[in-house]
mmCIF file of C-alpha atoms and ligand atoms in Angstrom:
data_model
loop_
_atom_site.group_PDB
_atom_site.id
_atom_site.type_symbol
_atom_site.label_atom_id
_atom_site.label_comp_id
_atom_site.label_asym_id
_atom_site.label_seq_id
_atom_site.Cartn_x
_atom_site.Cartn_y
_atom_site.Cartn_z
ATOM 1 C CA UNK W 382 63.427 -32.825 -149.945
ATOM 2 C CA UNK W 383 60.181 -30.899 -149.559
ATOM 3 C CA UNK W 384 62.122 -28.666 -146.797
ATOM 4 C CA UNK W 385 65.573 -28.043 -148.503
ATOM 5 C CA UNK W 386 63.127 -26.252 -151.099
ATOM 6 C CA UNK W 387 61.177 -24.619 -148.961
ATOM 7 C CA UNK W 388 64.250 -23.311 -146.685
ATOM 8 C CA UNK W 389 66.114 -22.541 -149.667
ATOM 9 C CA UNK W 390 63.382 -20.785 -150.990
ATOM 10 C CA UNK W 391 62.909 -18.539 -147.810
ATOM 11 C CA UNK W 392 66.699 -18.036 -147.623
ATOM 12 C CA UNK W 393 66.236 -16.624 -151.151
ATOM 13 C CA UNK W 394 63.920 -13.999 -150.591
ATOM 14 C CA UNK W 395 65.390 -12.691 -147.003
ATOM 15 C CA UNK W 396 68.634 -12.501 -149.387
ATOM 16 C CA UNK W 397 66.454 -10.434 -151.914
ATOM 17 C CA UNK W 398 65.166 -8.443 -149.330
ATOM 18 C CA UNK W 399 68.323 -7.647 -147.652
ATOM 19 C CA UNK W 400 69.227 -6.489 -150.683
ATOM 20 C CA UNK W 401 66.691 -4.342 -151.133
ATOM 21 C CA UNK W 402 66.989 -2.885 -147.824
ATOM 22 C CA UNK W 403 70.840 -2.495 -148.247
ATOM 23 C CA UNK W 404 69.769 -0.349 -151.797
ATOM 24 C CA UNK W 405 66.995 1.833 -149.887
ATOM 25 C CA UNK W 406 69.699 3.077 -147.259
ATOM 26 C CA UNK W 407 71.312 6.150 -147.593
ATOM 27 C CA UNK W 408 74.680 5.226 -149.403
ATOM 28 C CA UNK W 409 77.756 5.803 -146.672
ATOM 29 C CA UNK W 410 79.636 8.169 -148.726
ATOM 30 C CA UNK W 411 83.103 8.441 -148.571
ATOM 31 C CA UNK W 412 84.412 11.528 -147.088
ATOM 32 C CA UNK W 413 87.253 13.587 -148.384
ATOM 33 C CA UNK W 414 90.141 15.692 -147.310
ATOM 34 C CA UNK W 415 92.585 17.995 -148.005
ATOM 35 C CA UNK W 416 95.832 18.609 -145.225
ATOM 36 C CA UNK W 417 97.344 21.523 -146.923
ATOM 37 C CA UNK W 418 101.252 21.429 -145.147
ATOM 38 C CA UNK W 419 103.889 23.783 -145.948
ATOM 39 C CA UNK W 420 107.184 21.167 -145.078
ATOM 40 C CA UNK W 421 108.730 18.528 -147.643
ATOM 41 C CA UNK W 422 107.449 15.067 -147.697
ATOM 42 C CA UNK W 423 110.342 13.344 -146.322
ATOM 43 C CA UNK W 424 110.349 15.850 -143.066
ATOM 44 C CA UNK W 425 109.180 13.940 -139.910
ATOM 45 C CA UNK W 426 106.139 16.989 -139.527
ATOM 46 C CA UNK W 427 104.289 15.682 -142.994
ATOM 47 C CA UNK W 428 105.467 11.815 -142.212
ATOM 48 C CA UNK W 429 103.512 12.258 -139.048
ATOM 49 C CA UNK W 430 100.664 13.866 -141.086
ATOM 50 C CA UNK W 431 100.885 10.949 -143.260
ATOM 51 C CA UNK W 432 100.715 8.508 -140.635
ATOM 52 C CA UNK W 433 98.074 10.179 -138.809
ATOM 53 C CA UNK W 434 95.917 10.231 -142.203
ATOM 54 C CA UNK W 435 96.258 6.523 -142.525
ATOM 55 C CA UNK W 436 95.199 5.899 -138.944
ATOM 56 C CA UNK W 437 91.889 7.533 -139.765
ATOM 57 C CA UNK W 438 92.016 5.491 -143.067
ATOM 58 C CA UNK W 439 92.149 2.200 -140.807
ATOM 59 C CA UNK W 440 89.586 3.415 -138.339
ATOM 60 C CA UNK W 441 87.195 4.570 -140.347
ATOM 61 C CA UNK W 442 87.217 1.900 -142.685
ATOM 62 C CA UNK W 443 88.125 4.033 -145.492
ATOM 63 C CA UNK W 444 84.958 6.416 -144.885
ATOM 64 C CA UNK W 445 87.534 9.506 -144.299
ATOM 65 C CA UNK W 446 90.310 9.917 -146.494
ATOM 66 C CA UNK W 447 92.687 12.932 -145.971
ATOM 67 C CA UNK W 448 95.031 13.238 -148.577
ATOM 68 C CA UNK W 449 98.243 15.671 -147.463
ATOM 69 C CA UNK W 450 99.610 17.930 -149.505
ATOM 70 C CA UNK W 451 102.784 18.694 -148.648
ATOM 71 C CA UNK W 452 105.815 21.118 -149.012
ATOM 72 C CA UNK W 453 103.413 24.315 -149.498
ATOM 73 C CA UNK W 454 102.082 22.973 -152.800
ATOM 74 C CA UNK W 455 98.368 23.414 -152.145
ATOM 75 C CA UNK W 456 98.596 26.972 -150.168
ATOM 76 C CA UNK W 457 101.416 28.961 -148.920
ATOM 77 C CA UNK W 458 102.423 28.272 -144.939
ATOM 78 C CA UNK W 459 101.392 32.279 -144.185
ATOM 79 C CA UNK W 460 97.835 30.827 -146.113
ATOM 80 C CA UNK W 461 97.408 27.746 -144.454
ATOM 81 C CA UNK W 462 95.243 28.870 -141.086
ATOM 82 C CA UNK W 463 93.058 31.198 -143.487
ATOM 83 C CA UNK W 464 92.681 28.187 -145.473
ATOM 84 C CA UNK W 465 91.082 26.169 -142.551
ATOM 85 C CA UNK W 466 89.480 28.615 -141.225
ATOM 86 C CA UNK W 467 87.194 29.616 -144.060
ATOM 87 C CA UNK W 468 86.779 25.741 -145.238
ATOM 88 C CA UNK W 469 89.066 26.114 -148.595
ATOM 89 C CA UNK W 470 90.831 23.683 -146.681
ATOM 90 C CA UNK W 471 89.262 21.018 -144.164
ATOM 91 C CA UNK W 472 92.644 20.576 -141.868
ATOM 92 C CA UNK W 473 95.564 21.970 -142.183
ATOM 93 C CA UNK W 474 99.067 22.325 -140.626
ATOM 94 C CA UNK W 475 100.721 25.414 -139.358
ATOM 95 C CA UNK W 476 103.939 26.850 -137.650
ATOM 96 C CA UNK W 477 101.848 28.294 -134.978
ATOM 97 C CA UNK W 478 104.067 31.385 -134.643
ATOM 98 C CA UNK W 479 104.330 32.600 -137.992
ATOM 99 C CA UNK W 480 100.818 33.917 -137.074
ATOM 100 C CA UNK W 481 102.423 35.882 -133.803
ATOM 101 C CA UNK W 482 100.653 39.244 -135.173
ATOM 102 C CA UNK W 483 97.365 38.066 -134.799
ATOM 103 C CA UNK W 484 97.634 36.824 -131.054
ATOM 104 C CA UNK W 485 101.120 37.193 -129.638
ATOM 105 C CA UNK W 486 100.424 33.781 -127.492
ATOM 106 C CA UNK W 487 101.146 32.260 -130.560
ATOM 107 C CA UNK W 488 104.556 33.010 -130.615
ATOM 108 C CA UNK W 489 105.442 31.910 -127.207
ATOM 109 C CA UNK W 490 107.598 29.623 -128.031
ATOM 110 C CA UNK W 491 109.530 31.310 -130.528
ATOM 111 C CA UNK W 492 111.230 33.486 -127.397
ATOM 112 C CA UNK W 493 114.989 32.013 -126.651
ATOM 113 C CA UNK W 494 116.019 30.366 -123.685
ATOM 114 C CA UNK W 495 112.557 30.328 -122.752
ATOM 115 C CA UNK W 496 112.510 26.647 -122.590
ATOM 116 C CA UNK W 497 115.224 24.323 -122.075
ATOM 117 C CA UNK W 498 114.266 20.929 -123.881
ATOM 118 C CA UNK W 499 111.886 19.002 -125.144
ATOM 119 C CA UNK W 500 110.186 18.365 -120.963
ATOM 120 C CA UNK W 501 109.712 22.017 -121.011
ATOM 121 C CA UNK W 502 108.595 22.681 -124.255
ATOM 122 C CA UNK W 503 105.725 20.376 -123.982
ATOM 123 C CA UNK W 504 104.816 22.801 -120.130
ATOM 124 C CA UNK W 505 104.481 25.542 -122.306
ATOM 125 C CA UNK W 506 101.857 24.079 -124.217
ATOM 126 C CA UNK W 507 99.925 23.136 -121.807
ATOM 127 C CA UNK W 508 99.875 26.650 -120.535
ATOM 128 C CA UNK W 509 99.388 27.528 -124.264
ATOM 129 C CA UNK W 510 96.719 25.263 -125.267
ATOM 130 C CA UNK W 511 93.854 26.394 -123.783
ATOM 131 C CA UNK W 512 94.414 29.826 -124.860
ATOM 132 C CA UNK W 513 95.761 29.229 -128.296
ATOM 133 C CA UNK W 514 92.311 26.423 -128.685
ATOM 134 C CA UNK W 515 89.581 28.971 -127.199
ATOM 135 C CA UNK W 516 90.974 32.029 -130.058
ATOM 136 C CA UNK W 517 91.034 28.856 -133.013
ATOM 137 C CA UNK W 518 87.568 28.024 -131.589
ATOM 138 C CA UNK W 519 86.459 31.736 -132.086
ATOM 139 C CA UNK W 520 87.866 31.990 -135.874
ATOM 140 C CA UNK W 521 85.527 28.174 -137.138
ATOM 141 C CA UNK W 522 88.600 26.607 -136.172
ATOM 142 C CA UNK W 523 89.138 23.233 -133.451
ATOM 143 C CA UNK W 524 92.448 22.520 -132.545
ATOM 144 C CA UNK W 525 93.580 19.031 -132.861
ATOM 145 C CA UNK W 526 96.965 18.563 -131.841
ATOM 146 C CA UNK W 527 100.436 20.051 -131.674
ATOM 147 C CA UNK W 528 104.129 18.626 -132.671
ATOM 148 C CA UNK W 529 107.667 20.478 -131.945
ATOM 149 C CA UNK W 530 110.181 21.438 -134.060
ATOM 150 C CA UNK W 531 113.866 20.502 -132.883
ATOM 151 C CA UNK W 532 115.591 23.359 -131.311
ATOM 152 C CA UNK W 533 116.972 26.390 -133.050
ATOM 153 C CA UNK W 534 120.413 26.975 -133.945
ATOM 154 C CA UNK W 535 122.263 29.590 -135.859
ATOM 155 C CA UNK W 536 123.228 29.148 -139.797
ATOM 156 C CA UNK W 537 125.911 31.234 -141.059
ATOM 157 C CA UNK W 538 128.969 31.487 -143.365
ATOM 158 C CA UNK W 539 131.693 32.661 -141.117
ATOM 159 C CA UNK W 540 132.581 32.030 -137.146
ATOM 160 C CA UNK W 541 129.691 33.867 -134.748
ATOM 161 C CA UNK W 542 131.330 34.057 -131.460
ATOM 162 C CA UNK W 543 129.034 36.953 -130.028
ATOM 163 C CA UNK W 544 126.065 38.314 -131.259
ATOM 164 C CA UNK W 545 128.008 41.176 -132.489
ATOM 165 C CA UNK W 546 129.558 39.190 -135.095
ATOM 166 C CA UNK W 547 125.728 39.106 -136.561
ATOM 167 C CA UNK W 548 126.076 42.237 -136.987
ATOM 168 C CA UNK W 549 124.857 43.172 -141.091
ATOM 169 C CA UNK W 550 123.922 39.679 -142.305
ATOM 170 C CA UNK W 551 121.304 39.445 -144.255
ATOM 171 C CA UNK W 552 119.325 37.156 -142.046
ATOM 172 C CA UNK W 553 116.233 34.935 -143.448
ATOM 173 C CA UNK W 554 113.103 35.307 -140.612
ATOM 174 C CA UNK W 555 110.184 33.377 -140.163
ATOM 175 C CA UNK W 556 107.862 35.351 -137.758
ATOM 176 C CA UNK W 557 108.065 37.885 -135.556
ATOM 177 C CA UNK W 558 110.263 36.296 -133.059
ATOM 178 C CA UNK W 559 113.038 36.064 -135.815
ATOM 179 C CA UNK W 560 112.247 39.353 -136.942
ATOM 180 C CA UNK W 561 113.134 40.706 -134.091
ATOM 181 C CA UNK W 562 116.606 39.037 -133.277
ATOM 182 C CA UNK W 563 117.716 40.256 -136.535
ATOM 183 C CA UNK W 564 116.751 43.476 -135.902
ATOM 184 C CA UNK W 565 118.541 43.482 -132.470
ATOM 185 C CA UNK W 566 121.973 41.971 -133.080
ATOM 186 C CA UNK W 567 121.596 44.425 -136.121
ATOM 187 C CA UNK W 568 121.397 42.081 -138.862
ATOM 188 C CA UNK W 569 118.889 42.640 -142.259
ATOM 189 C CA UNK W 570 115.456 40.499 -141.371
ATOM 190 C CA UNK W 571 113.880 39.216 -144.862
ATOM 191 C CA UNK W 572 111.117 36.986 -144.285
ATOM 192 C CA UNK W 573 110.689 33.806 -146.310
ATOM 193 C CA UNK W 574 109.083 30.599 -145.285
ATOM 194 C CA UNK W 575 111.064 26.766 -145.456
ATOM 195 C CA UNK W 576 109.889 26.459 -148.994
ATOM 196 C CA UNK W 577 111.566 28.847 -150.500
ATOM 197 C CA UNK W 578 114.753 29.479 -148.165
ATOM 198 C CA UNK W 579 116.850 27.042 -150.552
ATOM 199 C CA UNK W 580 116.370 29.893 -153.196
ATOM 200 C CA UNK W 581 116.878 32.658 -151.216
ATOM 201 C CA UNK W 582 120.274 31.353 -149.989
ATOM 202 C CA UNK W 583 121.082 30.462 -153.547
ATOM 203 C CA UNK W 584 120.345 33.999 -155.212
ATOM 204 C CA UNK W 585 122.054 35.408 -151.587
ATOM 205 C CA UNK W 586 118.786 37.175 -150.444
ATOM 206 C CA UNK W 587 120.012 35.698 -146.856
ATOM 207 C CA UNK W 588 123.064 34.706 -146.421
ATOM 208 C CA UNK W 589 122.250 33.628 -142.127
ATOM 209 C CA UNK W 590 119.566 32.576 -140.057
ATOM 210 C CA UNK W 591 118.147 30.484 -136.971
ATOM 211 C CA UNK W 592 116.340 27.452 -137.615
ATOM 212 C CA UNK W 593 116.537 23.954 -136.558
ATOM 213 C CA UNK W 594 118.968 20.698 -137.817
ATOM 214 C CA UNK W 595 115.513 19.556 -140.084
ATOM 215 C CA UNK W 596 115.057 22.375 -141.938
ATOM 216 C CA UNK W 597 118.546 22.598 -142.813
ATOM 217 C CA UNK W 598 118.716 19.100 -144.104
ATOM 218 C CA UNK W 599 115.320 19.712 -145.747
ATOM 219 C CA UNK W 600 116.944 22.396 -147.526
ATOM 220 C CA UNK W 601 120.622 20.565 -148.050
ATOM 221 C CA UNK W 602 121.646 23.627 -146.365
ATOM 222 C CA UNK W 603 125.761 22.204 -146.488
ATOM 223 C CA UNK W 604 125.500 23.426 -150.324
ATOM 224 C CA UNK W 605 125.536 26.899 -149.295
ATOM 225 C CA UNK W 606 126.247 27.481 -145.543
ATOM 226 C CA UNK W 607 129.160 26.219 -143.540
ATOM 227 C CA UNK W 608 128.351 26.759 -139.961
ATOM 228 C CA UNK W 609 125.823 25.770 -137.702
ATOM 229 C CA UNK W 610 126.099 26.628 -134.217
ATOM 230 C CA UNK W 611 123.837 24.244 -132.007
ATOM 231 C CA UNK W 612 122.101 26.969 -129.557
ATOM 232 C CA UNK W 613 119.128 25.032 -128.858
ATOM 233 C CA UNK W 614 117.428 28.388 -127.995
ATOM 234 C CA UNK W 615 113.568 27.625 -128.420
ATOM 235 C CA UNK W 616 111.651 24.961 -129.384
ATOM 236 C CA UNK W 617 108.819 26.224 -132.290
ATOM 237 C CA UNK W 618 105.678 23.609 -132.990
ATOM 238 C CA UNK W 619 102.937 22.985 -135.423
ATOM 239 C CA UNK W 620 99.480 22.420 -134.570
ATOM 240 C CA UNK W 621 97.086 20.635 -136.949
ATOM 241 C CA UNK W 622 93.952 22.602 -137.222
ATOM 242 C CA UNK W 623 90.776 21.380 -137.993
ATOM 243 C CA UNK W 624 87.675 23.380 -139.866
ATOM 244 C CA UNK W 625 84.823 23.285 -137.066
ATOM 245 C CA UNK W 626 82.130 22.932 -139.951
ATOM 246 C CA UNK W 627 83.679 20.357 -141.454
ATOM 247 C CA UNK W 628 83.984 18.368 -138.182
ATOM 248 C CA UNK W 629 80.583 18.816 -137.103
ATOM 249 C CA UNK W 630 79.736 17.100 -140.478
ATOM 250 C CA UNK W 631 80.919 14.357 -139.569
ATOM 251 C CA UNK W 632 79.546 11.548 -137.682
ATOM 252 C CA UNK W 633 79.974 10.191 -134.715
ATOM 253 C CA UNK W 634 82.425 7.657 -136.142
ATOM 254 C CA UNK W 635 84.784 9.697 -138.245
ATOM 255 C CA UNK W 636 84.376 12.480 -135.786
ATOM 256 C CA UNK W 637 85.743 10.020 -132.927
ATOM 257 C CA UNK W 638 88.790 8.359 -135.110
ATOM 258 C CA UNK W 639 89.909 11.755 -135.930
ATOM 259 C CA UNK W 640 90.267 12.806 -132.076
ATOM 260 C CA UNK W 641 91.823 9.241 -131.682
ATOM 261 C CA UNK W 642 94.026 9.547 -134.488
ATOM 262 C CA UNK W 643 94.916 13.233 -133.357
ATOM 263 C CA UNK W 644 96.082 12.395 -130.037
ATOM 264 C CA UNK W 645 98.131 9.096 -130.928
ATOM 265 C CA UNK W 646 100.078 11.064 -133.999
ATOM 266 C CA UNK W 647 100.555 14.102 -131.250
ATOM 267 C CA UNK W 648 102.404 11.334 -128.682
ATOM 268 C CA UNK W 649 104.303 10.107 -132.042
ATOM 269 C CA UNK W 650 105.553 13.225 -133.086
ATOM 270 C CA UNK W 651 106.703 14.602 -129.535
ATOM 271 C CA UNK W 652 108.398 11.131 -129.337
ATOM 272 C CA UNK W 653 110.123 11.274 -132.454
ATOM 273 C CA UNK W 654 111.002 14.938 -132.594
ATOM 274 C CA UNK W 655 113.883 14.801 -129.675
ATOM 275 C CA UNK W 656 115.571 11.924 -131.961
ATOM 276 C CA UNK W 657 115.296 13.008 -134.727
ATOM 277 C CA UNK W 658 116.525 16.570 -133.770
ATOM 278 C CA UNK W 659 119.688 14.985 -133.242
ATOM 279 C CA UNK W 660 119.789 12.935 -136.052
ATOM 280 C CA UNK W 661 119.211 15.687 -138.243
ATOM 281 C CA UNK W 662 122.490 17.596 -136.472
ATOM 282 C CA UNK W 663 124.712 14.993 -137.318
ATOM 283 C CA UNK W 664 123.366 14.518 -140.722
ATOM 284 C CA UNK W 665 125.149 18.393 -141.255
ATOM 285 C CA UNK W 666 128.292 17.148 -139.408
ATOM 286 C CA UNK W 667 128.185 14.388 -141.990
ATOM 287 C CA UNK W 668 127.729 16.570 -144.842
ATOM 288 C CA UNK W 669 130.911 18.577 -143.752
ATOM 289 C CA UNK W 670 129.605 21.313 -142.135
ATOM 290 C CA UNK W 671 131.400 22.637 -138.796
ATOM 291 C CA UNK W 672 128.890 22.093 -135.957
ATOM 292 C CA UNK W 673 129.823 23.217 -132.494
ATOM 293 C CA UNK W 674 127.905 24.624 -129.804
ATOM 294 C CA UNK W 675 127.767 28.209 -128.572
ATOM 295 C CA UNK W 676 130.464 29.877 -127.108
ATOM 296 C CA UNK W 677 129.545 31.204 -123.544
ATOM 297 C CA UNK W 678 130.005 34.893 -124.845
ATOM 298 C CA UNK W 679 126.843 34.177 -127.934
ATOM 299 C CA UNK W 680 125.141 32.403 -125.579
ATOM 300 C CA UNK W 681 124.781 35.349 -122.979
ATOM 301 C CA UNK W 682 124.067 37.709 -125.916
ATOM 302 C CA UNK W 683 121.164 35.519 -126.983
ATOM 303 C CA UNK W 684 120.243 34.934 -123.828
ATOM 304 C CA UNK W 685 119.997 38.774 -122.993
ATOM 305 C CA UNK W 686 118.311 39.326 -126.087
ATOM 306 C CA UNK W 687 115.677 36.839 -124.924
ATOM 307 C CA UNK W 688 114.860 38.459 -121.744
ATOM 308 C CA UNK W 689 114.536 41.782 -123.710
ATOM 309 C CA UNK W 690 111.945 39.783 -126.312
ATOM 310 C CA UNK W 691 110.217 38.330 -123.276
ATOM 311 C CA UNK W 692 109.614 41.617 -121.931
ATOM 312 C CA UNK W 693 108.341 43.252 -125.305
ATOM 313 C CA UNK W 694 106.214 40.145 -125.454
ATOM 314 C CA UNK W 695 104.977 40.426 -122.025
ATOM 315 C CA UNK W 696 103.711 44.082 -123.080
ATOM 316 C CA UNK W 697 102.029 43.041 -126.334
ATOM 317 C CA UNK W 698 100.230 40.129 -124.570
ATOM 318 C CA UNK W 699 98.870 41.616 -121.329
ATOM 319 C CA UNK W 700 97.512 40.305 -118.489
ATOM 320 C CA UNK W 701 95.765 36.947 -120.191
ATOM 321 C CA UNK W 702 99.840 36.126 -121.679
ATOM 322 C CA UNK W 703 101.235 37.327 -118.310
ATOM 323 C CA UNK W 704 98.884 34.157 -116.876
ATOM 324 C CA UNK W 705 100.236 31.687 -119.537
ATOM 325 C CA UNK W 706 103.732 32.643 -119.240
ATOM 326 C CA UNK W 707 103.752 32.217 -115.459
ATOM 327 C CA UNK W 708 101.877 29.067 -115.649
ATOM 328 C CA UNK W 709 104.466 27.594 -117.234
ATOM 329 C CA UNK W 710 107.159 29.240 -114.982
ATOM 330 C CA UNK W 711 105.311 27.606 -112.027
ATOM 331 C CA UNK W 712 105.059 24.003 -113.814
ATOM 332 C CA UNK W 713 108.459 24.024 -114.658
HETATM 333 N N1 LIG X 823 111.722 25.002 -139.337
HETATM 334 C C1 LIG X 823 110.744 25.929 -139.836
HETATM 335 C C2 LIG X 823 110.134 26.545 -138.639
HETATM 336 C C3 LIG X 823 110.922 26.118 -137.477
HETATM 337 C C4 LIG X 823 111.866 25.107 -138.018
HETATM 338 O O1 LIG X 823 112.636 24.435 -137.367
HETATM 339 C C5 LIG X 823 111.371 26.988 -140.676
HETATM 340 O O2 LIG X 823 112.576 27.191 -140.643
HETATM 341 O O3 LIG X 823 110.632 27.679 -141.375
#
């Protein structure tokens, strides 16, 4: 008896004490978040983004919580890299080439026919990455991981059996790359980005462009184009950026689920993106669209103007993009 009061008693106070030592400790506080994207919710990109935000959840034990904020609703995609980089934003997710002017090795793969598929596209970011990660690194920013797009086709209202039949559209562009194209098969470029192409087909601001089979579903494009001509002539990605500050703030813990997280959503997405590239394309055939692929003639018209957009690329980049281009031409 004398005992079971006596242990009970000392149980007591190392209870109390724990307690007390629990209350003197610096309270763990929950970090927050914000993943500002610029694609809808219920596009694979932001799903990923959502998954990967959960696997920190999990890891973390609820210590990091990013909350994404899709469709372009908490900055503009032009905004987003500004965004991360000045800490308005702690992550963030970009189409890496709208941002071509800045560094033109970030619009490598927005060249046609420079890759062929989804094995290639992932060589030419490797010869990318390093370069794209050490400019991010110079502007506060750590690159965390990259996901593709599925190839580009052409969106029109009327046959295109050559690139001359481009010829006056008004065609929607989303970076330089596009700019360009238009510009040579002697169509009207008008930039807007995914969020607000719906409108600008509906009010007839563009009337044709080159994207892939997602964006066009994203957009229910079959309401207001008819054709889609599969090209598959490059293969454009987002990169998830991270705001070095914010990272460093982190410890060890969070720091280390977010690199974990960041690599396991980057083997997700290029896993998903070849499938659901095509499912998207038949999602348009479903819809009633005409989908077909290129005919030889378009093809060789794109593919010229490719090797004349590698070649004005070559000359903006210099020697350091001459090295990453023909690092991926020898890894291919
Ligand atoms: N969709 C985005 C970029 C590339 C893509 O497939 C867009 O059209 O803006």
């Amino acid at each position: 008896m004398e005992w079971d009061v006596v242990t009970r008693r000392f149980a007591m106070a190392l209870c109390a004490a724990a307690s007390l030592a629990l209350a003197a400790a610096p309270a763990r506080a929950q970090t927050k978040w914000n993943l500002p994207g610029a694609y809808p919710l219920d596009n694979y990109h932001s799903e990923n983004l959502n998954w990967f935000a959960k696997e920190v959840e999990k890891a973390t034990g609820g210590q990091l919580i990013i909350t994404v904020h899709a469709g372009a609703s908490l900055f503009k995609a032009p905004e987003i890299k500004r965004a991360v980089a000045t800490g308005q934003a702690q992550i963030g997710e970009v189409l890496i080439s709208i941002h071509e002017n800045e560094d033109p090795v970030f619009g490598l793969d927005a060249i046609p026919f420079l890759v062929s598929g989804y094995a290639d596209a992932k060589k030419l970011w490797q010869a990318q990455k390093p370069v794209i990660a050490k400019r991010l690194d110079s502007q506060g920013i750590m690159l965390l991981y990259a996901v593709p797009w599925g190839p580009q086709g052409i969106y029109a209202n009327k046959d295109i059996n050559t690139v001359e039949d481009m010829r006056g559209l008004k065609m929607r562009a989303y970076n330089v790359a596009t700019t360009r194209i238009a510009e040579l098969v002697g169509a009207q470029p008008v930039t807007v980005q995914a969020a607000e192409l719906a409108q600008a087909l509906a009010t007839g601001t563009a009337n044709a462009f080159m994207t892939s089979g997602s964006t066009g579903y994203d957009i229910k494009v079959w309401e207001t184009i008819s054709h889609f001509y599969d090209v598959q002539a490059w293969i454009p990605k987002n990169i998830v950026l991270v705001n070095k500050a914010a990272f460093a703030a982190l410890d060890g813990t969070r720091q280390d689920a977010l690199l974990k997280a960041g690599e396991a959503a980057e083997e997700r997405g290029w896993k998903i993106a070849p499938e659901k590239a095509k499912w998207y394309v038949e999602q348009l055939k479903a819809k009633g669209m005409k989908v077909q692929p290129p005919e030889p003639q378009l093809r060789d018209g794109l593919e010229k103007i490719g090797e004349q957009l590698t070649e004005d690329w070559l000359k903006r980049a210099g020697a350091d993009g001459k090295a990453v281009l023909d690092a991926y031409r020898t890894s291919r």
